[in-house]
XYZ file of C-alpha atoms in Angstrom:
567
model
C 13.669 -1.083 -6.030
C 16.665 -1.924 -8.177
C 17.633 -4.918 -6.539
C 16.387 -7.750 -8.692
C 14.163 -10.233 -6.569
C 13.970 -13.871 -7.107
C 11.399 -16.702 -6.143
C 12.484 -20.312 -7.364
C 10.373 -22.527 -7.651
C 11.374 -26.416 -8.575
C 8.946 -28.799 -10.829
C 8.836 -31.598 -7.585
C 7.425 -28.846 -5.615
C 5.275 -27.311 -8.434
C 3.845 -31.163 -8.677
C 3.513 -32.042 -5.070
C 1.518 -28.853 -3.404
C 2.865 -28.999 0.176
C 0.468 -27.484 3.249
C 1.346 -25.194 5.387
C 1.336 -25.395 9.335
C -1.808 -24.264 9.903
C -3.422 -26.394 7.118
C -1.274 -29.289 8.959
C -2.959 -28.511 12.326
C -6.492 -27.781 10.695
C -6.173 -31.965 9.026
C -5.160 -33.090 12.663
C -7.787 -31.437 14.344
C -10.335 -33.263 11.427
C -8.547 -36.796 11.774
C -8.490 -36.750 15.984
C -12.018 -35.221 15.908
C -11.889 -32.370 17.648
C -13.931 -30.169 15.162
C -15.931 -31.748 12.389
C -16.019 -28.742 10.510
C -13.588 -25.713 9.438
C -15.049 -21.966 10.198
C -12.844 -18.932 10.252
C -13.717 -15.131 10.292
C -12.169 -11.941 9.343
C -12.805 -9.550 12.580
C -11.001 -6.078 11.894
C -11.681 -3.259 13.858
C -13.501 -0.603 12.238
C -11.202 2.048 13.311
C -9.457 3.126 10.028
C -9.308 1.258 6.373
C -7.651 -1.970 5.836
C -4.247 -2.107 4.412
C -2.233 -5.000 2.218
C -1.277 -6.565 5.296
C -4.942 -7.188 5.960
C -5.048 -8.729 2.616
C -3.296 -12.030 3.695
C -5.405 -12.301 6.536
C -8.434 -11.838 4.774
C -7.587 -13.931 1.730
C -6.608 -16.660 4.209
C -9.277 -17.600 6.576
C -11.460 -17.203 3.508
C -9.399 -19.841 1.605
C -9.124 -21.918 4.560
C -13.004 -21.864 4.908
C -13.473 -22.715 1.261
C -10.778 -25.377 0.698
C -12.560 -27.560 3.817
C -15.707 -26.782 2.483
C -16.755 -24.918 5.908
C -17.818 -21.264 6.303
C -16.365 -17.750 6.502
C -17.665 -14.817 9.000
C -17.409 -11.427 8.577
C -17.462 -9.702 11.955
C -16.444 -6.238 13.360
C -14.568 -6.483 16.308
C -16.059 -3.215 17.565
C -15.421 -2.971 20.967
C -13.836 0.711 21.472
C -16.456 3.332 20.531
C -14.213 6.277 20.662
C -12.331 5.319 17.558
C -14.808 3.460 14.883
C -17.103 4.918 12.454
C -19.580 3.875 10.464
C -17.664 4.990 7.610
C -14.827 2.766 8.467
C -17.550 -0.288 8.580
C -18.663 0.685 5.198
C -15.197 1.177 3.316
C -14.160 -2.474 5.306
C -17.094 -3.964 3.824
C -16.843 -3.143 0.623
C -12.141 -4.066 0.516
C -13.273 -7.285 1.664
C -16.208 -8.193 -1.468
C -14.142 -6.525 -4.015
C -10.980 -8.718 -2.968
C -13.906 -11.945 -3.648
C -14.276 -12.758 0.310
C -17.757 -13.754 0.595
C -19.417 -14.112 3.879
C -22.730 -14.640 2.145
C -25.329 -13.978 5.488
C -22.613 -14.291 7.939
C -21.746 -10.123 8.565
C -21.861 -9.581 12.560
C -20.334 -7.157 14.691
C -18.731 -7.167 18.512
C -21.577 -5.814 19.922
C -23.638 -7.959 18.716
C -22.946 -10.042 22.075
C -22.255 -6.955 24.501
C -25.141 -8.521 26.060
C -23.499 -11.825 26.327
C -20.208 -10.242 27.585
C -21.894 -8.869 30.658
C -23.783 -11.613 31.225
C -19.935 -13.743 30.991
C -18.463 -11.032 33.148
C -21.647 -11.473 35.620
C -20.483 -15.452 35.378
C -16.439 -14.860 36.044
C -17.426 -12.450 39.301
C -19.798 -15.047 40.915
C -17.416 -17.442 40.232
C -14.818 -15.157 41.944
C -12.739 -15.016 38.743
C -13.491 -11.035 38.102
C -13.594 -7.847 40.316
C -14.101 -4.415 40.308
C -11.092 -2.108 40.507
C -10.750 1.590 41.678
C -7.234 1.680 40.726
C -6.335 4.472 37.862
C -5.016 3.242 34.254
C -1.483 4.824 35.469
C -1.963 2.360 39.106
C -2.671 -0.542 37.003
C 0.491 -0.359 35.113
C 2.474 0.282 37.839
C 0.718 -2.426 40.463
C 1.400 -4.784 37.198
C 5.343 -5.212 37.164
C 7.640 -5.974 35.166
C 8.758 -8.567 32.777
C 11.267 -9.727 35.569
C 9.477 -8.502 38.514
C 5.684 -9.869 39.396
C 2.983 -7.583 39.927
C 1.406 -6.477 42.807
C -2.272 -7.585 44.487
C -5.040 -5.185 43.735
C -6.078 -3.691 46.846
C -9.672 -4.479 45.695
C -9.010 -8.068 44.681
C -10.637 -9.284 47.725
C -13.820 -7.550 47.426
C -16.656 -9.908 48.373
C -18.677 -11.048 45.340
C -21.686 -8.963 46.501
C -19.818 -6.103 46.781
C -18.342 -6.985 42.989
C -22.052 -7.672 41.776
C -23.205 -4.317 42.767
C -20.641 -2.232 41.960
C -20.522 -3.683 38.205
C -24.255 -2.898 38.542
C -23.523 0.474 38.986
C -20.541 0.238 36.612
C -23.290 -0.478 34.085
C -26.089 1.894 35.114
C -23.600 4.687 34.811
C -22.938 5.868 38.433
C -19.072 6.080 37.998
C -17.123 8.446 35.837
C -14.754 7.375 32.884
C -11.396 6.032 34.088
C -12.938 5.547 37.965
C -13.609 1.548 37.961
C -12.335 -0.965 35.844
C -13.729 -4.653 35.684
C -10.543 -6.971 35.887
C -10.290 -10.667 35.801
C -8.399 -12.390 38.871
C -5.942 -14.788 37.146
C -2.532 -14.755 38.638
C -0.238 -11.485 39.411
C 3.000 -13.267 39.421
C 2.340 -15.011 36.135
C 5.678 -15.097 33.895
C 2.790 -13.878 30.950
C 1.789 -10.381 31.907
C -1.155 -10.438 29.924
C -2.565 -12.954 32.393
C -1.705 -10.695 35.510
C -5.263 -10.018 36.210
C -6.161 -7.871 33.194
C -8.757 -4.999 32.722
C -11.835 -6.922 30.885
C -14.485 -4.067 30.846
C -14.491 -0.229 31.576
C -16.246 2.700 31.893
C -16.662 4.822 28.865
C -19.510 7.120 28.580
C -19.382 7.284 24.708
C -21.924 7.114 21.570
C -21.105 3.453 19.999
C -22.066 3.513 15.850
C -24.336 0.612 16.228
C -25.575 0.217 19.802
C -25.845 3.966 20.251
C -25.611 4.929 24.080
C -27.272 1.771 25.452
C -24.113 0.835 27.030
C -21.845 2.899 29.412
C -19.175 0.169 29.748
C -17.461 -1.838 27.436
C -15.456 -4.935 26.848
C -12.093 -4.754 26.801
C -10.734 -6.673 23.152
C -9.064 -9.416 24.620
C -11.768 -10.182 26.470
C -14.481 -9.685 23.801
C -12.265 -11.693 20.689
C -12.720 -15.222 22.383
C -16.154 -14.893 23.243
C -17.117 -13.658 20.160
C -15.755 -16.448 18.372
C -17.345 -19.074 20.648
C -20.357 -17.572 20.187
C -20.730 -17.789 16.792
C -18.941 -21.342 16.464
C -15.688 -20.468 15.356
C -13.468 -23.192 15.255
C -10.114 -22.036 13.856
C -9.162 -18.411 15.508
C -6.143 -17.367 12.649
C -4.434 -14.255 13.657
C -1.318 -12.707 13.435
C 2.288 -13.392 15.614
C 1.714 -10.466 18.237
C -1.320 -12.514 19.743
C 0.399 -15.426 20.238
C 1.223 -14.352 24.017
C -2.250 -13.293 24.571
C -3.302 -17.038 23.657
C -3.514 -17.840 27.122
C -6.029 -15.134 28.073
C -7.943 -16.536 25.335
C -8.166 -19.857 26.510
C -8.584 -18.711 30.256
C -11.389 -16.516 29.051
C -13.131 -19.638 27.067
C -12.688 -22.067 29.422
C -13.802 -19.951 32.637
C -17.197 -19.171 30.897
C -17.314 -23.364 29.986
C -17.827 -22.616 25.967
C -18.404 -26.348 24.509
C -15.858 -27.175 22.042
C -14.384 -23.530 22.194
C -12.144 -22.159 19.268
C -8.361 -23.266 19.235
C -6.330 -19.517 18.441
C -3.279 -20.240 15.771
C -0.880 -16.949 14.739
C 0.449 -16.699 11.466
C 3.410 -14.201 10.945
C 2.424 -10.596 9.506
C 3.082 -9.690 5.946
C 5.694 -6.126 6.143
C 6.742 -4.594 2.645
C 9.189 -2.270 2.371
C 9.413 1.155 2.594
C 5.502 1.557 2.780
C 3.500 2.996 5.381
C 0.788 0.593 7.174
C 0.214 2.025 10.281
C -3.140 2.692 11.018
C -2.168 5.927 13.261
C 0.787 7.389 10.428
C -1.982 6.618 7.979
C -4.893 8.594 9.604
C -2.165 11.285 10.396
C -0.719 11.903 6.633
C -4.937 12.298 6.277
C -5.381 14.631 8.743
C -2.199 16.446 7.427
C -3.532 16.644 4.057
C -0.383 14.842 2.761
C -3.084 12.148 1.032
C -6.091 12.510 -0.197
C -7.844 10.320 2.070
C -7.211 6.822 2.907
C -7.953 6.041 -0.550
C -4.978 7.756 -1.992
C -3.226 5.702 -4.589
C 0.286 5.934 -2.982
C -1.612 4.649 0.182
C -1.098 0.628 0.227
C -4.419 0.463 1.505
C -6.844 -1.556 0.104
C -9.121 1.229 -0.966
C -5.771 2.998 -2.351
C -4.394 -0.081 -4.193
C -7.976 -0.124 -5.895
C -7.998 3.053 -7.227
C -4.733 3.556 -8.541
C -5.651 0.459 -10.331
C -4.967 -2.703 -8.958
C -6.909 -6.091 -9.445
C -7.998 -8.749 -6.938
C -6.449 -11.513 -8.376
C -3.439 -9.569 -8.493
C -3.129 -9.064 -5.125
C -4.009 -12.883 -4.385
C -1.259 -13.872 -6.086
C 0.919 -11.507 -4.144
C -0.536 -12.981 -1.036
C 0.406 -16.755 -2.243
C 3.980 -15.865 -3.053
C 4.474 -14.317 0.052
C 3.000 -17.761 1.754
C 2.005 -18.437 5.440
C 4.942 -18.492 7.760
C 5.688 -18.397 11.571
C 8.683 -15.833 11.222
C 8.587 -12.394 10.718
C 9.784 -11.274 7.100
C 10.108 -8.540 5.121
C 8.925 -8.403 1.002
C 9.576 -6.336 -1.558
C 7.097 -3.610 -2.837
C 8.506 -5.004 -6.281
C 6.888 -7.925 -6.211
C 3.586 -6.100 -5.556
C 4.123 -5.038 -8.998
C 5.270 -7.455 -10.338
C 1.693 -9.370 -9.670
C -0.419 -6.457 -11.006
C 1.798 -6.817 -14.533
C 1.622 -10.423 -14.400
C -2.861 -9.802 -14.106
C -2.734 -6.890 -16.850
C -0.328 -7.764 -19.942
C -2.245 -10.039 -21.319
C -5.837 -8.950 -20.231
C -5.650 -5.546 -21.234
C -5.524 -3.757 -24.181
C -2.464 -1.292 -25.227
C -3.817 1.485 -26.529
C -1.733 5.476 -27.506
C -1.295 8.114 -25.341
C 1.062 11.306 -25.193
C 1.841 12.247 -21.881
C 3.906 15.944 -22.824
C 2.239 15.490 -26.665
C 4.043 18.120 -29.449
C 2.640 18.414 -32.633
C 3.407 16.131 -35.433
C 2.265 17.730 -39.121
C 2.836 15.515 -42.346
C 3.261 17.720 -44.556
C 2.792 15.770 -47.709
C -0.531 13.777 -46.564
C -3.539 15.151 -48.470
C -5.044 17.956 -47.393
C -8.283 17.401 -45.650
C -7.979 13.250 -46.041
C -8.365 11.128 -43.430
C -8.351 7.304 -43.273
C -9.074 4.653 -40.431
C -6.101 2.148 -39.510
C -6.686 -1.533 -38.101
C -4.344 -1.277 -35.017
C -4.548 -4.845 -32.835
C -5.043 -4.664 -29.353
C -2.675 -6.878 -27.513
C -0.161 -8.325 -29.467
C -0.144 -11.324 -27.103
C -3.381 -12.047 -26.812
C -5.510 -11.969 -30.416
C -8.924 -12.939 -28.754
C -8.865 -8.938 -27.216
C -9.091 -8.210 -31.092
C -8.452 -4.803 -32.833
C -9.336 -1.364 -33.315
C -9.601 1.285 -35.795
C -7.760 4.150 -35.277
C -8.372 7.251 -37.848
C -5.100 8.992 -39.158
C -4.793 12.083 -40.947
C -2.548 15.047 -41.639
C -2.035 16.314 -37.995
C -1.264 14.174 -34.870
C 0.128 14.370 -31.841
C 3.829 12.594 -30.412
C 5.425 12.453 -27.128
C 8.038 15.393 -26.870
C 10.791 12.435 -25.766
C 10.259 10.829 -29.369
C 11.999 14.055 -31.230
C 15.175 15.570 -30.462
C 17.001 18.567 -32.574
C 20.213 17.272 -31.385
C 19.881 13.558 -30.463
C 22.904 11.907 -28.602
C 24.424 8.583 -30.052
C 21.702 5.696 -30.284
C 18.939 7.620 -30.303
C 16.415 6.237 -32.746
C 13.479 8.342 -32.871
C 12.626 11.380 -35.032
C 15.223 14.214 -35.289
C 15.723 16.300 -38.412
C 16.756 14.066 -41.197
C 15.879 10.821 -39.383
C 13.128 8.213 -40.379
C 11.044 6.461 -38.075
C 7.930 4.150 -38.403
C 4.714 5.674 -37.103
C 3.287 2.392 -34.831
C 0.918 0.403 -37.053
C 0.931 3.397 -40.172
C 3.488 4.972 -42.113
C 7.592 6.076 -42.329
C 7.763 9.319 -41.441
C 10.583 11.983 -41.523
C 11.574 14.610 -39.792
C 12.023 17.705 -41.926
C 11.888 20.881 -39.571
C 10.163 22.089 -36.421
C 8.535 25.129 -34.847
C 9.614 26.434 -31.325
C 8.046 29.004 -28.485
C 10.252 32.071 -27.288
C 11.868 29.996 -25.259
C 12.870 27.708 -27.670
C 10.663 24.700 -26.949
C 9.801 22.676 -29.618
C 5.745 23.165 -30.461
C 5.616 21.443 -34.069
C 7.548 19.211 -35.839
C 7.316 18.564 -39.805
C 7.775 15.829 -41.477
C 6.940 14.044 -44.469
C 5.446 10.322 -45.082
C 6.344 7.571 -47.786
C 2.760 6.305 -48.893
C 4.539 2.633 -49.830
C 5.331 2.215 -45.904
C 2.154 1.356 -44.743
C 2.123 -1.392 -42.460
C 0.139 -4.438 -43.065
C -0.514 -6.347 -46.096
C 0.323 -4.651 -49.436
C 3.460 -2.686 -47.837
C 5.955 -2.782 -51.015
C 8.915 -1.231 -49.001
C 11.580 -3.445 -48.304
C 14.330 -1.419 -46.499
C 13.940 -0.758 -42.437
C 14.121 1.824 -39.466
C 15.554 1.369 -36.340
C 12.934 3.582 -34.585
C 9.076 3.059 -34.261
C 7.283 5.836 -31.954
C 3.366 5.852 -30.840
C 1.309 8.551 -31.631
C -2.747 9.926 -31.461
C -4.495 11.802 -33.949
C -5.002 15.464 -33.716
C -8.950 15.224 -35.074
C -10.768 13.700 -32.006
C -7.663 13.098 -29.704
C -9.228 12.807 -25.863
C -7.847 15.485 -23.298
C -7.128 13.920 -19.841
C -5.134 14.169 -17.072
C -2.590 11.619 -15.740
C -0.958 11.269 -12.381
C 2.363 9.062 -12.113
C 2.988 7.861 -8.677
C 6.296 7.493 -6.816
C 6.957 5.896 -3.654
C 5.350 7.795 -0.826
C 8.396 7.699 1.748
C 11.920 8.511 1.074
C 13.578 5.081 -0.164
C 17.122 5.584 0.911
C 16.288 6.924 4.808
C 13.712 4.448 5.352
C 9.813 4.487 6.516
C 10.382 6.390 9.837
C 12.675 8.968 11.268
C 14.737 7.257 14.291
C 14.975 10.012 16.287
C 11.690 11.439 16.529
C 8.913 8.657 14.920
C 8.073 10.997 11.990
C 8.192 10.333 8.434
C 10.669 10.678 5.963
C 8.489 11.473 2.659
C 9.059 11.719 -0.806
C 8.152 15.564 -2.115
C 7.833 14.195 -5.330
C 5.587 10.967 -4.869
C 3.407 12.640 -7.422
C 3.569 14.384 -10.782
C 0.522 15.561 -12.196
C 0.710 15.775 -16.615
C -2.252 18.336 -17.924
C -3.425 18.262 -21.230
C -2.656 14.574 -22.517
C -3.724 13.380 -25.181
C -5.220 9.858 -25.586
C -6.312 8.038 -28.761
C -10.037 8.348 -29.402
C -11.071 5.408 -28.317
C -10.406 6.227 -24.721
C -13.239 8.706 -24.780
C -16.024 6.564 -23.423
C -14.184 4.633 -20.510
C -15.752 4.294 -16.703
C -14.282 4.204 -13.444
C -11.589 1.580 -12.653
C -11.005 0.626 -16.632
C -7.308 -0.170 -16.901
C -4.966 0.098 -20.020
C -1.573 -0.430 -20.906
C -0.159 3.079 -22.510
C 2.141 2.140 -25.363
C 5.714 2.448 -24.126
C 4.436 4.065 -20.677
C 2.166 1.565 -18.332
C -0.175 0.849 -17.338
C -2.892 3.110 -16.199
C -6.426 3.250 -14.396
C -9.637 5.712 -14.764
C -9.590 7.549 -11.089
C -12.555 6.477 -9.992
C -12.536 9.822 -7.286
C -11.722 12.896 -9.932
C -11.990 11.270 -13.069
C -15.485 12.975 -14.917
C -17.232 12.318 -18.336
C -15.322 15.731 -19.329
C -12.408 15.659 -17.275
C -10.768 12.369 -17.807
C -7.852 11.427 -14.892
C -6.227 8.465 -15.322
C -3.454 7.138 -12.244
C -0.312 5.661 -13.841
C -0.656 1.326 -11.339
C 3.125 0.572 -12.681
C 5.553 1.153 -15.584
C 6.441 -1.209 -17.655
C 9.693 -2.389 -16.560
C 10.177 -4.903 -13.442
C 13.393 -5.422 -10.947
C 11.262 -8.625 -9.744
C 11.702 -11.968 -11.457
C 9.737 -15.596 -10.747
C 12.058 -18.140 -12.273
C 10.756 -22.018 -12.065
C-alpha cells in the first residue's frame, strides 16, 4: 500500500457535473419516450453475504432511482434452493438499509413468480420455443460446442408439443429424478452467442426452497428467471455488471417470446475489483468453513457485514463508490483509497480520545499524595462544536511502553531518563528512573512534574519540549481489548496461488493487545461507537465480542494514508 494514489480533479469539471453512460442512455430513453419513468432493483442472490463490490451496485440503481425521482426494488433472485438460506436473506437485508438503500414496501423475492415462470415456460413450449430434454448436464455441454464450432441438435428437440406439455407436467409433479430432464428453450444451436444455443431454462431439483418450502420440484434456471422477474414487477432499467452483457440476448429473447409490454432494456456497468482482497463468494465461505475468519462478518473480510464491524461508515463507503465512478472497462482500485474515505468520514466527526495499547506505569513522584484534579481536554481539535471533556489526573497513570526508552536512539523525543516531555493537555514531566521485571522489561517509570507547566490559561512557563506523549489515568482507567488488523492475503504474492487456486494468507492479519487501558470516559460506549486513539487510529466497539465488562475495540485504519485526492 505504499504506492501513493492520486485522483485529480479540475475546477471546470468540479463546476460542470458530467453523466455517465448509463445516466446518458436513461435521459434518451425519457426524451424518445420509451419509459416515462426510472425503476431499478438490487436482486442478489441469497447465497452468501454481500461484499464491497456489491456496494456500487447497490448504491447505484438506488441513486439512479432517486435522482429521476422513480423507485427502487429490493428483490432476491432466489432461484437455486440448494445454496440460499434464510440467514443469507436476513444479513442481505439488513447491508443494504444500513448502507441507506431504501426500498420502502418494495422487498420481493424470485419465487415470488415461480408460478409465473411455469406458466411462461407452459407459453414458450406451446409456442414451440421450449422442450423437454433427457440429455445429462455432461451431454449438454458436449452437444453445445464450442466457441468456434456450433453445437449439436438435441435429439429431443423435435418432440411434439404434447409430448413437451406432458412431460413438463410430470417434470413438475415430480415423476423424474434430479439431473434426468431438463426444460430447454429452442433458440438457435449454431448461434455465434453460446448462451443462446438452446439453453437449460428449468430443472429438476427435489430440494427444500427457504421460502416456498417443497411446493416446487423444478426450478427456473437464473437466466431465465432475471428477465421475467423484472418485467413482472415493471422494471425499466436492468443495471448489472460486464459478465452479463453476452447473456443480454437471452434476456431479450426471453422477454420478447413471452410478449412483456414495454419490457426492461438490460445495461452492464463494469465491476468494481480492489486489490489484494478476497471477494469471492466460494474463497469467502471456504476461509469460514476453515475457521480462518470468524464468519462472514470478520473485519478483515471486505464484506459488507465485515467492513461494518471493524468500523466503517455508510457515507464512507459512498464516497468510495463515487470516486471509483461507473465505467464500461474493467479496472482495478486500490484498498488505499478504501481508507482513505473512512478517514476522510471520521477526522472531523469523531472525537480523539487516550488509550495505551502495551500501557507501563507512569508515577509522578512529586504530585501530592492522594490529590487528584480534573483537566478540560477538547475533543477534536478541528472541530470545536464536538466540545470537551474532563479528564481526572493524579499521581499514577498509565503511558504507552513506545513513549519511554532507557537508551533512546538520535531524535527520539519522548521520555527517557533525564528527558522532559509534555504530558498531552497537563503538565512537563521528567523522567527520573524506572522499575524493570526479571527480564528486564520496563514496569514503572518515575518521574517528576513542574506545577508552572500546566497547559491552558495561567501556564507561566515560557521555555519548550520537543516531545508531547498521551497518557490515561491509573484511578478509573477502562480495561479493554484491541485487535489491529492487517491485510488478510499476502501483499507481495498476490490474492491467489497460480498453481493450485488457493490462497496466499497473511499469518499475521491479526494481533490481539490484552489489558489496554483507555481513558475513563470510554467506559460507557455501545456497539459500533468509533474513536480516534491519540497517535494510534481510529477504532470501533466490536459489536460481536465486545461486553459491558469486556470491552473489544477493532483498530478501522491508522492514521497515516499512501492515498491522496488533489483538486
Amino acid at each position: 500500500m505504499s504506492e501513493e494514489i492520486k485522483v485529480t480533479e479540475t475546477e471546470e469539471t468540479a463546476e460542470k457535473v458530467s453523466k455517465n453512460f448509463i445516466e446518458q442512455a436513461i435521459d434518451k430513453d425519457l426524451a424518445e419516450g420509451v419509459y416515462t419513468t426510472v425503476h431499478t432493483r438490487f436482486p442478489p442472490e441469497p447465497n452468501g453475504y454481500l461484499h464491497i463490490g456489491h456496494a456500487k451496485s447497490i448504491l447505484l440503481n438506488y441513486g439512479l432511482a432517486k435522482k429521476y425521482g422513480g423507485k427502487f426494488n429490493m428483490r432476491f433472485d432466489d432461484t437455486n434452493p440448494m445454496k440460499e438460506r434464510t440467514e443469507f436473506v436476513k444479513a442481505i437485508e439488513a447491508d443494504i438499509a444500513w448502507l441507506g438503500a431504501d426500498w420502502e414496501d418494495r422487498l420481493y423475492f424470485a419465487s415470488d413468480y415461480f408460478g409465473k415462470m411455469y406458466e411462461g415456460a407452459i407459453k414458450l413450449i406451446k409456442k414451440g420455443k421450449a422442450y423437454v430434454s433427457d440429455l445429462s448436464a455432461e451431454e449438454i455441454r458436449e452437444y453445445r460446442g464450442t466457441l468456434t464450432e456450433p453445437g449439436k441438435e438435441d435429439p429431443s428437440a423435435n418432440r411434439s408439443i404434447e409430448e413437451n406439455l406432458a412431460l413438463f407436467e410430470s417434470m413438475k409433479n415430480g415423476e423424474f429424478e434430479d439431473g434426468t430432464k431438463v426444460l430447454r428453450a429452442r433458440i438457435d444451436m449454431s448461434s455465434p452467442n453460446i448462451n443462446m444455443r438452446d439453453p437449460v431454462i428449468y430443472r429438476v431439483a427435489h430440494m427444500t426452497h427457504h421460502n416456498t418450502g417443497d411446493k416446487w420440484c423444478i426450478y427456473p434456471m437464473y437466466d431465465f428467471a432475471h428477465p421475467i422477474e423484472d418485467a413482472e414487477e415493471g422494471i425499466t432499467h436492468s443495471i448489472c455488471t460486464l459478465e452479463f452483457e453476452a447473456h443480454r440476448p437471452l434476456y431479450d429473447w426471453v422477454v420478447r417470446e413471452l410478449e412483456y409490454p414495454n419490457p426492461p432494456r438490460q445495461i452492464e456497468f463494469a465491476k468494481m475489483y480492489l486489490t489484494n482482497v478476497v471477494t469471492g463468494k466460494r474463497y469467502i465461505k471456504k476461509l469460514v468453513e476453515d475457521g480462518v475468519v470468524d464468519g462472514w462478518d470478520d473485519p478483515r473480510l471486505v464484506t459488507i457485514a465485515a467492513l461494518r464491524r471493524r468500523g466503517f461508515t455508510p457515507g464512507s463507503i459512498q464516497k468510495f463508490v463515487e470516486l471509483c465512478g461507473v465505467s464500461k472497462a474493467d479496472s482495478s482500485v486500490d484498498y488505499a483509497m478504501l481508507e482513505y474515505c473512512i478517514r476522510e468520514d471520521l477526522k472531523l466527526s469523531r472525537p480523539r480520545m487516550m488509550a495505551c495499547l502495551d500501557p507501563i506505569k507512569l508515577v509522578i513522584d512529586n504530585y501530592p499524595e492522594g490529590q487528584t484534579e480534573e483537566l478540560e481536554i477538547p475533543n477534536n481539535l478541528e472541530n470545536e462544536s464536538l466540545g470537551s471533556r474532563k479528564v481526572p489526573f493524579g499521581k499514577e497513570l498509565y503511558i504507552d511502553r513506545d513513549d519511554f526508552m532507557i537508551e533512546p536512539p538520535k531524535k527520539y523525543f519522548r521520555l527517557y531518563p533525564g528527558n522532559e516531555v509534555r504530558l498531552m493537555s497537563a503538565y512537563f514531566v521528567t523522567a527520573t528512573s524506572y522499575e524493570t521485571d526479571a527480564d528486564g522489561k520496563v514496569t514503572v517509570v518515575h518521574c517528576t512534574y513542574d506545577p508552572a507547566t500546566k497547559q491552558g490559561p495561567g501556564c507561566t512557563c515560557d521555555r519548550k519540549v520537543k516531545g508531547t506523549i498521551h497518557w490515561v489515568p491509573a484511578q478509573g482507567a477502562v480495561d479493554a481489548e484491541v485487535r489491529l488488523y492487517e491485510n488478510l492475503v499476502d501483499e507481495e504474492k498476490g490474492v491467489y496461488n497460480e498453481e493450485d487456486g488457493s490462497m496466499n494468507l497473511n499469518p499475521n492479519s491479526i494481533t490481539v493487545l490484552k489489558n489496554c487501558k483507555l481513558e475513563p470516559a470510554l467506559r460507557d460506549v455501545k456497539a459500533y461507537d468509533s474513536f480516534q486513539f491519540v497517535r494510534q487510529g481510529f477504532f470501533c466497539v466490536d459489536a460481536k465480542d465486545s461486553k459491558e465488562d469486556a470491552l473489544v475495540f477493532n483498530r478501522v485504519v491508522g492514521l497515516k494514508s499512501s492515498f491522496t485526492l488533489q483538486k
